[in-house]
Coordinates of C-alpha atoms in Angstrom, one line a residue:
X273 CA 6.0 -0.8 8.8
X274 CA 8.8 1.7 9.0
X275 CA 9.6 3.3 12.4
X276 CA 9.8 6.6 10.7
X277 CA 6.5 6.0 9.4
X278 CA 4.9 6.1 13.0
X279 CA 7.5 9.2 14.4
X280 CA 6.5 11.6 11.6
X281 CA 2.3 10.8 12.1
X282 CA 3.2 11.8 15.7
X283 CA 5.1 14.9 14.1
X284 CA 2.8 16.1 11.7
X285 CA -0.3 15.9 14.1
X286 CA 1.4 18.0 17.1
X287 CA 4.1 20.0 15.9
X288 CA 3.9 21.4 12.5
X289 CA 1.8 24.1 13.3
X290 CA 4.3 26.3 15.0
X291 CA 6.8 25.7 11.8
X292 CA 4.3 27.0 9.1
X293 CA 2.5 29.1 11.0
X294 CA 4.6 32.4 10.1
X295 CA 4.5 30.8 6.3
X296 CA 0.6 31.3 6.7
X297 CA -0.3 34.1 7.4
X298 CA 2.7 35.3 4.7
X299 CA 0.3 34.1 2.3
X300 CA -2.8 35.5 3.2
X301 CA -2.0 38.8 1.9
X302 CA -0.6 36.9 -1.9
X303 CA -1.4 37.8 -5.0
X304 CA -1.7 34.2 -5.7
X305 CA -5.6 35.0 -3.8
X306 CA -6.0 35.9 -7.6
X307 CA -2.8 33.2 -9.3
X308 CA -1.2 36.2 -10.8
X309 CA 2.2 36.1 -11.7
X310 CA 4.0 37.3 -15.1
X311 CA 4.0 35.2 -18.1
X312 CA 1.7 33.1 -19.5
X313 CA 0.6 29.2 -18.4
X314 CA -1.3 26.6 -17.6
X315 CA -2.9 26.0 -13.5
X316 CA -0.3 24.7 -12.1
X317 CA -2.9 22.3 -10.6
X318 CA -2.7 20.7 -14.5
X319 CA 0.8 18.9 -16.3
X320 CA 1.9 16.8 -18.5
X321 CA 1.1 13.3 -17.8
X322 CA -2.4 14.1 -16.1
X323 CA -5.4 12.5 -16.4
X324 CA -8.3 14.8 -17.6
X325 CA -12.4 13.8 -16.7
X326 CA -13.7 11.2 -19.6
X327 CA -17.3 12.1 -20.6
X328 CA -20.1 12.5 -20.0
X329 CA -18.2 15.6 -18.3
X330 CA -16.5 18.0 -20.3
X331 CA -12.9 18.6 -18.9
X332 CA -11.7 22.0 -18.4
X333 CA -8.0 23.4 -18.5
X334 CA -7.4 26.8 -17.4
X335 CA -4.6 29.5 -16.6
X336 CA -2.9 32.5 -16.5
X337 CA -2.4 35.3 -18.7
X338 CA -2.3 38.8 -19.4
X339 CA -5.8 40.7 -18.8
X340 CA -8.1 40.4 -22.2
X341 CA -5.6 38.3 -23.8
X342 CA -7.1 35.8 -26.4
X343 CA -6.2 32.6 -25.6
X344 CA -6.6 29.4 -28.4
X345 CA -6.6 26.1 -27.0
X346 CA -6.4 22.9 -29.3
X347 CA -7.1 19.2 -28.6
X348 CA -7.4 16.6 -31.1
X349 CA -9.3 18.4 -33.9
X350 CA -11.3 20.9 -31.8
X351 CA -9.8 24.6 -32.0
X352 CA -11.5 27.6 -30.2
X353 CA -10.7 31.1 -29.0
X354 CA -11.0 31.9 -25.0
X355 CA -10.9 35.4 -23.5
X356 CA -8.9 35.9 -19.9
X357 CA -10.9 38.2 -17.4
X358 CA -9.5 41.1 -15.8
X359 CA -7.6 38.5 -13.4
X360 CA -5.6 37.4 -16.3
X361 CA -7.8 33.6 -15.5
X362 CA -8.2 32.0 -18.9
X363 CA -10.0 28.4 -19.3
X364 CA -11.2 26.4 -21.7
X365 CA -14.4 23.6 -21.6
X366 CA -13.6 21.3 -23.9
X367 CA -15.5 19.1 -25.6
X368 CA -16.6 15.5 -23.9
X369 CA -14.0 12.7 -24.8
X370 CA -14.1 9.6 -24.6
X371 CA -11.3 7.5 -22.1
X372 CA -8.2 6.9 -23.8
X373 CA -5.6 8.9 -25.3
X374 CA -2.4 10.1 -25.2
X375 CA -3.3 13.5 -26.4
X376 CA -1.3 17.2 -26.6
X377 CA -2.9 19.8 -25.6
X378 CA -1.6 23.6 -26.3
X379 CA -2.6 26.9 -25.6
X380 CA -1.4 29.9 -27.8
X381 CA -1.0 33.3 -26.3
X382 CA -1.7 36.1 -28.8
X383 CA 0.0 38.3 -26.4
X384 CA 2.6 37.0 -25.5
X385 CA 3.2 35.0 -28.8
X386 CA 4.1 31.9 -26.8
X387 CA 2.7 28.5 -27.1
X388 CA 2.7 26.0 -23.8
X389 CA 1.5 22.3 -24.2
X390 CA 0.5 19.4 -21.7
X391 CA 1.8 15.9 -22.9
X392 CA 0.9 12.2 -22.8
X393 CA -2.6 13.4 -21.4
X394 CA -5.3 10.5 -21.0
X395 CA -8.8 10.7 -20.4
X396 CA -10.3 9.2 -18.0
X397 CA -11.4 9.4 -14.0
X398 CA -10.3 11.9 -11.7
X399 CA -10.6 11.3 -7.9
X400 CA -9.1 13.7 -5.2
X401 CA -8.0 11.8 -2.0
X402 CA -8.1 14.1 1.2
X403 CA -8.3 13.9 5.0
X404 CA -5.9 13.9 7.7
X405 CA -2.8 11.6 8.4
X406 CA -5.2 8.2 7.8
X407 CA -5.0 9.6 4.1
X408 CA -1.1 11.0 4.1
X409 CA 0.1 8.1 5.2
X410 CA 1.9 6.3 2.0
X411 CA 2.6 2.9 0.6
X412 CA 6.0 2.7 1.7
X413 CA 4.6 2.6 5.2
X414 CA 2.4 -0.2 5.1
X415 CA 2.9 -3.7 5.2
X416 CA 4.5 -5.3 2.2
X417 CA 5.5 -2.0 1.1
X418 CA 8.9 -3.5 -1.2
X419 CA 6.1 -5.8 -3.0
X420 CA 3.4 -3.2 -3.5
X421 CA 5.6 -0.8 -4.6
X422 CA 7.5 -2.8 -7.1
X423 CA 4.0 -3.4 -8.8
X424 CA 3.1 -0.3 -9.7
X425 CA 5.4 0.0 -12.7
X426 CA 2.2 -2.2 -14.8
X427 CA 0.2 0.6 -13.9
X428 CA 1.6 3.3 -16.3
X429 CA -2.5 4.6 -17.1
X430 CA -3.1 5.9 -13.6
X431 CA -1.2 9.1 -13.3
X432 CA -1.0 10.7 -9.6
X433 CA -0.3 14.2 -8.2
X434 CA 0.7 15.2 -4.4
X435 CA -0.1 18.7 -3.1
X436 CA 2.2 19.9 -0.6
X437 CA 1.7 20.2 3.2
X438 CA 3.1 23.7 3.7
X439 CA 0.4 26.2 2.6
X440 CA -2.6 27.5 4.9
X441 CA -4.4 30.8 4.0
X442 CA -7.0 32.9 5.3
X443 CA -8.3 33.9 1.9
X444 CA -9.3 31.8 -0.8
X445 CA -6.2 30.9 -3.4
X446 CA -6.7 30.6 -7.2
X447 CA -3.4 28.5 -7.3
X448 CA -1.3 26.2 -5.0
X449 CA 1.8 27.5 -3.5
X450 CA 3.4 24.1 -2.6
X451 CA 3.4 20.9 -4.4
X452 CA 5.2 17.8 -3.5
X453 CA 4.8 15.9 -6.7
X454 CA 3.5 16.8 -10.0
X455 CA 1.5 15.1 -12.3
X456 CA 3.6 11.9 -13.2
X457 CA 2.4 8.1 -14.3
X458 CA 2.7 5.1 -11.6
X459 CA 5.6 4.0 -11.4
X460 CA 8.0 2.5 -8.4
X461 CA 9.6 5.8 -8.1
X462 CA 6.4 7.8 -8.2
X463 CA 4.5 5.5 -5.6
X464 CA 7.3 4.7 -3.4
X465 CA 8.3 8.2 -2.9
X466 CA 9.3 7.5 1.0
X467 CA 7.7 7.5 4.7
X468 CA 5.3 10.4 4.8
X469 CA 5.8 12.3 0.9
X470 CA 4.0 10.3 -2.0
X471 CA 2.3 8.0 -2.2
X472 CA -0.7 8.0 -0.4
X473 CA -1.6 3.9 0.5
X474 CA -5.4 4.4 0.9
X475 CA -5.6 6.9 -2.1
X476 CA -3.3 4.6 -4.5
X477 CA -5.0 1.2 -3.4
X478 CA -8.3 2.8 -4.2
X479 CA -7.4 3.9 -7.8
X480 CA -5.9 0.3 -8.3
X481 CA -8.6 -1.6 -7.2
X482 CA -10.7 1.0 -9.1
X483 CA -8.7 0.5 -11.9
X484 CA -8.3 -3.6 -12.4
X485 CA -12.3 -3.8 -11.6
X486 CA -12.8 -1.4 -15.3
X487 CA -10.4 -4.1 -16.8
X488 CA -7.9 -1.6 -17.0
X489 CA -9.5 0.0 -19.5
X490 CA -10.0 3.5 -17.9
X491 CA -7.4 5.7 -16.8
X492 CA -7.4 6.9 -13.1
X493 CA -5.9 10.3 -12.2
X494 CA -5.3 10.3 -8.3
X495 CA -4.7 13.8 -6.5
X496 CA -3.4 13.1 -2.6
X497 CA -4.4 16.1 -1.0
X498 CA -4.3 15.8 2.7
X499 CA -2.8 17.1 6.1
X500 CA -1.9 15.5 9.5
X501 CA -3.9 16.4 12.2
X502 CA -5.9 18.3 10.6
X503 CA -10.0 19.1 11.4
X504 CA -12.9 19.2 9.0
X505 CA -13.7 23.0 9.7
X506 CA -10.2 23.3 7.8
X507 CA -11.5 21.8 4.8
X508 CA -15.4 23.1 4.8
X509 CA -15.6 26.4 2.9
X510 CA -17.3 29.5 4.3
X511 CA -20.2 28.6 3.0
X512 CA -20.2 25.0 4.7
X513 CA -19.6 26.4 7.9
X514 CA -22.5 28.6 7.6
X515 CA -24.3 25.4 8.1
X516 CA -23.1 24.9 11.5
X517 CA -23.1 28.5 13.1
X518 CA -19.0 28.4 12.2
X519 CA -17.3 31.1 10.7
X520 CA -14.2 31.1 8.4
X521 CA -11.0 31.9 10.0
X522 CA -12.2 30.7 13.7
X523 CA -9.7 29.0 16.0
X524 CA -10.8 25.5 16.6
X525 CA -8.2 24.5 18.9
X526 CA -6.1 25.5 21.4
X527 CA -3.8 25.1 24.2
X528 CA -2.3 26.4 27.2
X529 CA 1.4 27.8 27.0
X530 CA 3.3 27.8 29.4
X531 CA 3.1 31.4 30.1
X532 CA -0.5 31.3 30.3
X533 CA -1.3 32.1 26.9
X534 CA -3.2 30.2 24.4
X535 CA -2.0 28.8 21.2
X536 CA -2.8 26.9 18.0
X537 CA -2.3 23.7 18.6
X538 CA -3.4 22.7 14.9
X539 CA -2.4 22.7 11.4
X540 CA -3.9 25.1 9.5
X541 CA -6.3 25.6 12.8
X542 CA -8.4 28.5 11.4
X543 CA -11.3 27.1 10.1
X544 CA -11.9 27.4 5.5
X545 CA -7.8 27.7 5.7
X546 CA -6.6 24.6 3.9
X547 CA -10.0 24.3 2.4
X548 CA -8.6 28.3 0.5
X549 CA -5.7 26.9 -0.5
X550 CA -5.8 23.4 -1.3
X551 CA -9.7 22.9 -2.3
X552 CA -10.5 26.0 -3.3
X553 CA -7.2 26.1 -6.7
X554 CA -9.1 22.8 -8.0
X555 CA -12.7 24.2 -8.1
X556 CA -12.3 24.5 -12.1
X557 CA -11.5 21.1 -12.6
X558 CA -14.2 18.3 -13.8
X559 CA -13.7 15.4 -11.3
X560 CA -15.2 11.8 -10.4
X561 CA -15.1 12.3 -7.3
X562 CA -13.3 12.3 -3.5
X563 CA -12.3 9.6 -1.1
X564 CA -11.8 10.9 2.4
X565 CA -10.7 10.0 5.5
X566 CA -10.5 11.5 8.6
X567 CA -12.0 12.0 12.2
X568 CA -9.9 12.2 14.8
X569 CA -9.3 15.6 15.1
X570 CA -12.6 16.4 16.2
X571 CA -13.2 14.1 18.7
X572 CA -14.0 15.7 21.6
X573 CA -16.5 17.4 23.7
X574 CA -16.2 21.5 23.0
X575 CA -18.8 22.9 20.0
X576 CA -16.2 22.3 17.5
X577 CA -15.9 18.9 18.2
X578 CA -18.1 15.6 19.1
X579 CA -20.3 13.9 17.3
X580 CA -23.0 16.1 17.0
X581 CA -20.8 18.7 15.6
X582 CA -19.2 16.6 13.3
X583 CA -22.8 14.9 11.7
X584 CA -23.2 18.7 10.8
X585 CA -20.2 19.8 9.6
X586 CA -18.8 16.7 7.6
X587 CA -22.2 16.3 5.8
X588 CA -22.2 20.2 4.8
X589 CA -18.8 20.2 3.7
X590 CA -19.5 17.1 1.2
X591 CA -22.9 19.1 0.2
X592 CA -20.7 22.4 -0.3
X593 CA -17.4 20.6 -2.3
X594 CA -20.5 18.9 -4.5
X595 CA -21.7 22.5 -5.0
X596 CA -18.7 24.3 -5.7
X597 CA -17.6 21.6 -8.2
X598 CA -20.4 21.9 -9.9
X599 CA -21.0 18.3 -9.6
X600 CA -24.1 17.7 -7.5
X601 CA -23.4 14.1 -8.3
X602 CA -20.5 13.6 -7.6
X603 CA -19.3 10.2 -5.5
X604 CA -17.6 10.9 -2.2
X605 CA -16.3 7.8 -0.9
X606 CA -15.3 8.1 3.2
X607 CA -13.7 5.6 5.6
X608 CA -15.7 5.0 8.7
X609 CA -13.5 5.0 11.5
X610 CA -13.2 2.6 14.6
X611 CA -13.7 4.0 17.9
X612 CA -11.6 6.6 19.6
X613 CA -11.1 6.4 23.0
X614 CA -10.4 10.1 24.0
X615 CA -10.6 8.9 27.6
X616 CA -12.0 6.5 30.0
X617 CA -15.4 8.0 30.5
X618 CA -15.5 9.0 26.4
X619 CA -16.2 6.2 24.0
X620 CA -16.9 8.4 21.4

């Protein structure tokens, strides 16, 4: 394991906060809260290269346009017209497909007379991969990391995406404001990104294993969506909270400064804000599922933390991403985690 690989966890876990802090609440007042932005195009959550949901599930593509402007998206031999509400949003359920591909897929602007396309699309399952550093942490951290890496280049059917660790908002986002790593197929350079960027291990291990055990008949898409230090109230969306007498935008940490003053001591420490801007740009998409893990953040003994806290909160958050998704089926996979000795007295 690379010593950089154990200095940045402690980084990213303690410090970041106070760096993209300012860049937070910057984007709270955005106009991405509604993705608008001239031009026509696709999400920005979508690419060439992706993997889109096989059936039974109908995949869905979506962007950004000019208010009321008619839209026609084409895939295979399908054709139909889609009309973008007054936020400029366009998107498109396609039909069900079966796994396979590659395909094109192209949307047509009648206003702006332009035509965009996504390339070498496959269908099959999508999985997003979120949590704290236990989930950030990549494959060229872990043991064997030369050797792993070096094998993903027979993988070139699961495609993967990174979001980016710099974007926290107060309001709910319509599109993502930082990415790492677009959509791209596995590759040595795509999985071996470096100590802390892309891959994810636990996230790429997952879709491999999920992969070889379909015979490698099923494309995986894999979306690393995670943050260092990070607590569950950040990822739980209003409505979640609810659930657990919390209330978006609450501080669930702090600390004393040394003037007496307290401080966010967390990423993204308002609670719903990574949830609004990380989560919340996806909620169009058809997915398989999640894979999460995460817990250490909220050990502790104050409302927001413990384990009575958390066997509310972690539960209503899955309940509520199920919900929002519109996939009241769908598989969340989570890592149990070993004890954490917060202190001599705590074995929580």
């Amino acid at each position: 394991m690379s010593s950089g690989c154990v200095f940045t966890a402690h980084y990213s876990e303690s410090m970041a906060v106070r760096l993209l802090l300012t860049f937070a609440v910057l984007l709270a007042t955005s106009s991405l809260s509604f993705g608008q932005q001239e031009g026509f195009r696709f999400s920005n959550t979508l690419g060439s290269n992706m993997v889109l949901q096989r059936k039974p599930h109908q995949a869905v593509v979506w962007g950004w346009s000019m208010a009321q402007d008619v839209v026609t998206v084409e895939h295979a031999n399908w054709v139909q017209q889609f009309t973008a509400d007054e936020n400029g949003m366009w998107k498109a359920e396609m039909p069900s497909t079966e796994e396979g591909g590659p395909y094109t897929i192209t949307a047509q602007s009648k206003h702006y007379k332009t035509m965009l396309s996504l390339d070498n699309v496959v269908f099959g399952d999508v999985y997003l991969c979120g949590g704290q550093s236990n989930m950030a942490f990549t494959v060229d951290c872990g043991f064997n990391a030369s050797d792993e890496v070096a094998k993903a280049d027979a993988y070139e059917d699961i495609r993967v995406f990174t979001v980016g660790q710099k974007t926290s908002s107060a309001t709910a986002l319509h599109e993502l404001t930082t990415i790492e790593q677009n959509w791209t197929v596995a590759s040595k350079a795509s999985i071996g990104g470096g100590n802390w960027t892309y891959f994810s291990a636990v996230c790429w291990y997952f879709g491999r294993d999920l992969y070889n055990s379909l015979d490698k008949k099923v494309p995986i898409g894999l979306i690393s969506n995670n943050w260092g230090g990070t607590c569950v109230q950040a990822w739980s969306g209003p409505d979640a909270l609810a659930k657990c007498n919390q209330t978006a935008g609450s501080r669930y940490d702090t600390f004393q400064s040394v003037d007496g003053k307290e401080e966010d001591t967390r990423v993204g420490a308002g609670s719903s804000n990574l949830y609004n801007a990380m989560i919340h740009p996806y909620l169009p998409m058809r997915l398989s599922g999640a894979v999460w893990y995460q817990g250490e953040c909220n050990v502790g003994s104050t409302p927001q933390h413990g384990g009575d806290y958390y066997g509310c909160q972690f539960p209503a958050m899955i309940d509520d991403w199920r919900a929002k998704f519109q996939l009241l089926d769908m598989y969340f996979g989570f890592v149990q985690l070993a004890p954490w000795i917060a202190s001599k007295t705590d074995s929580t």
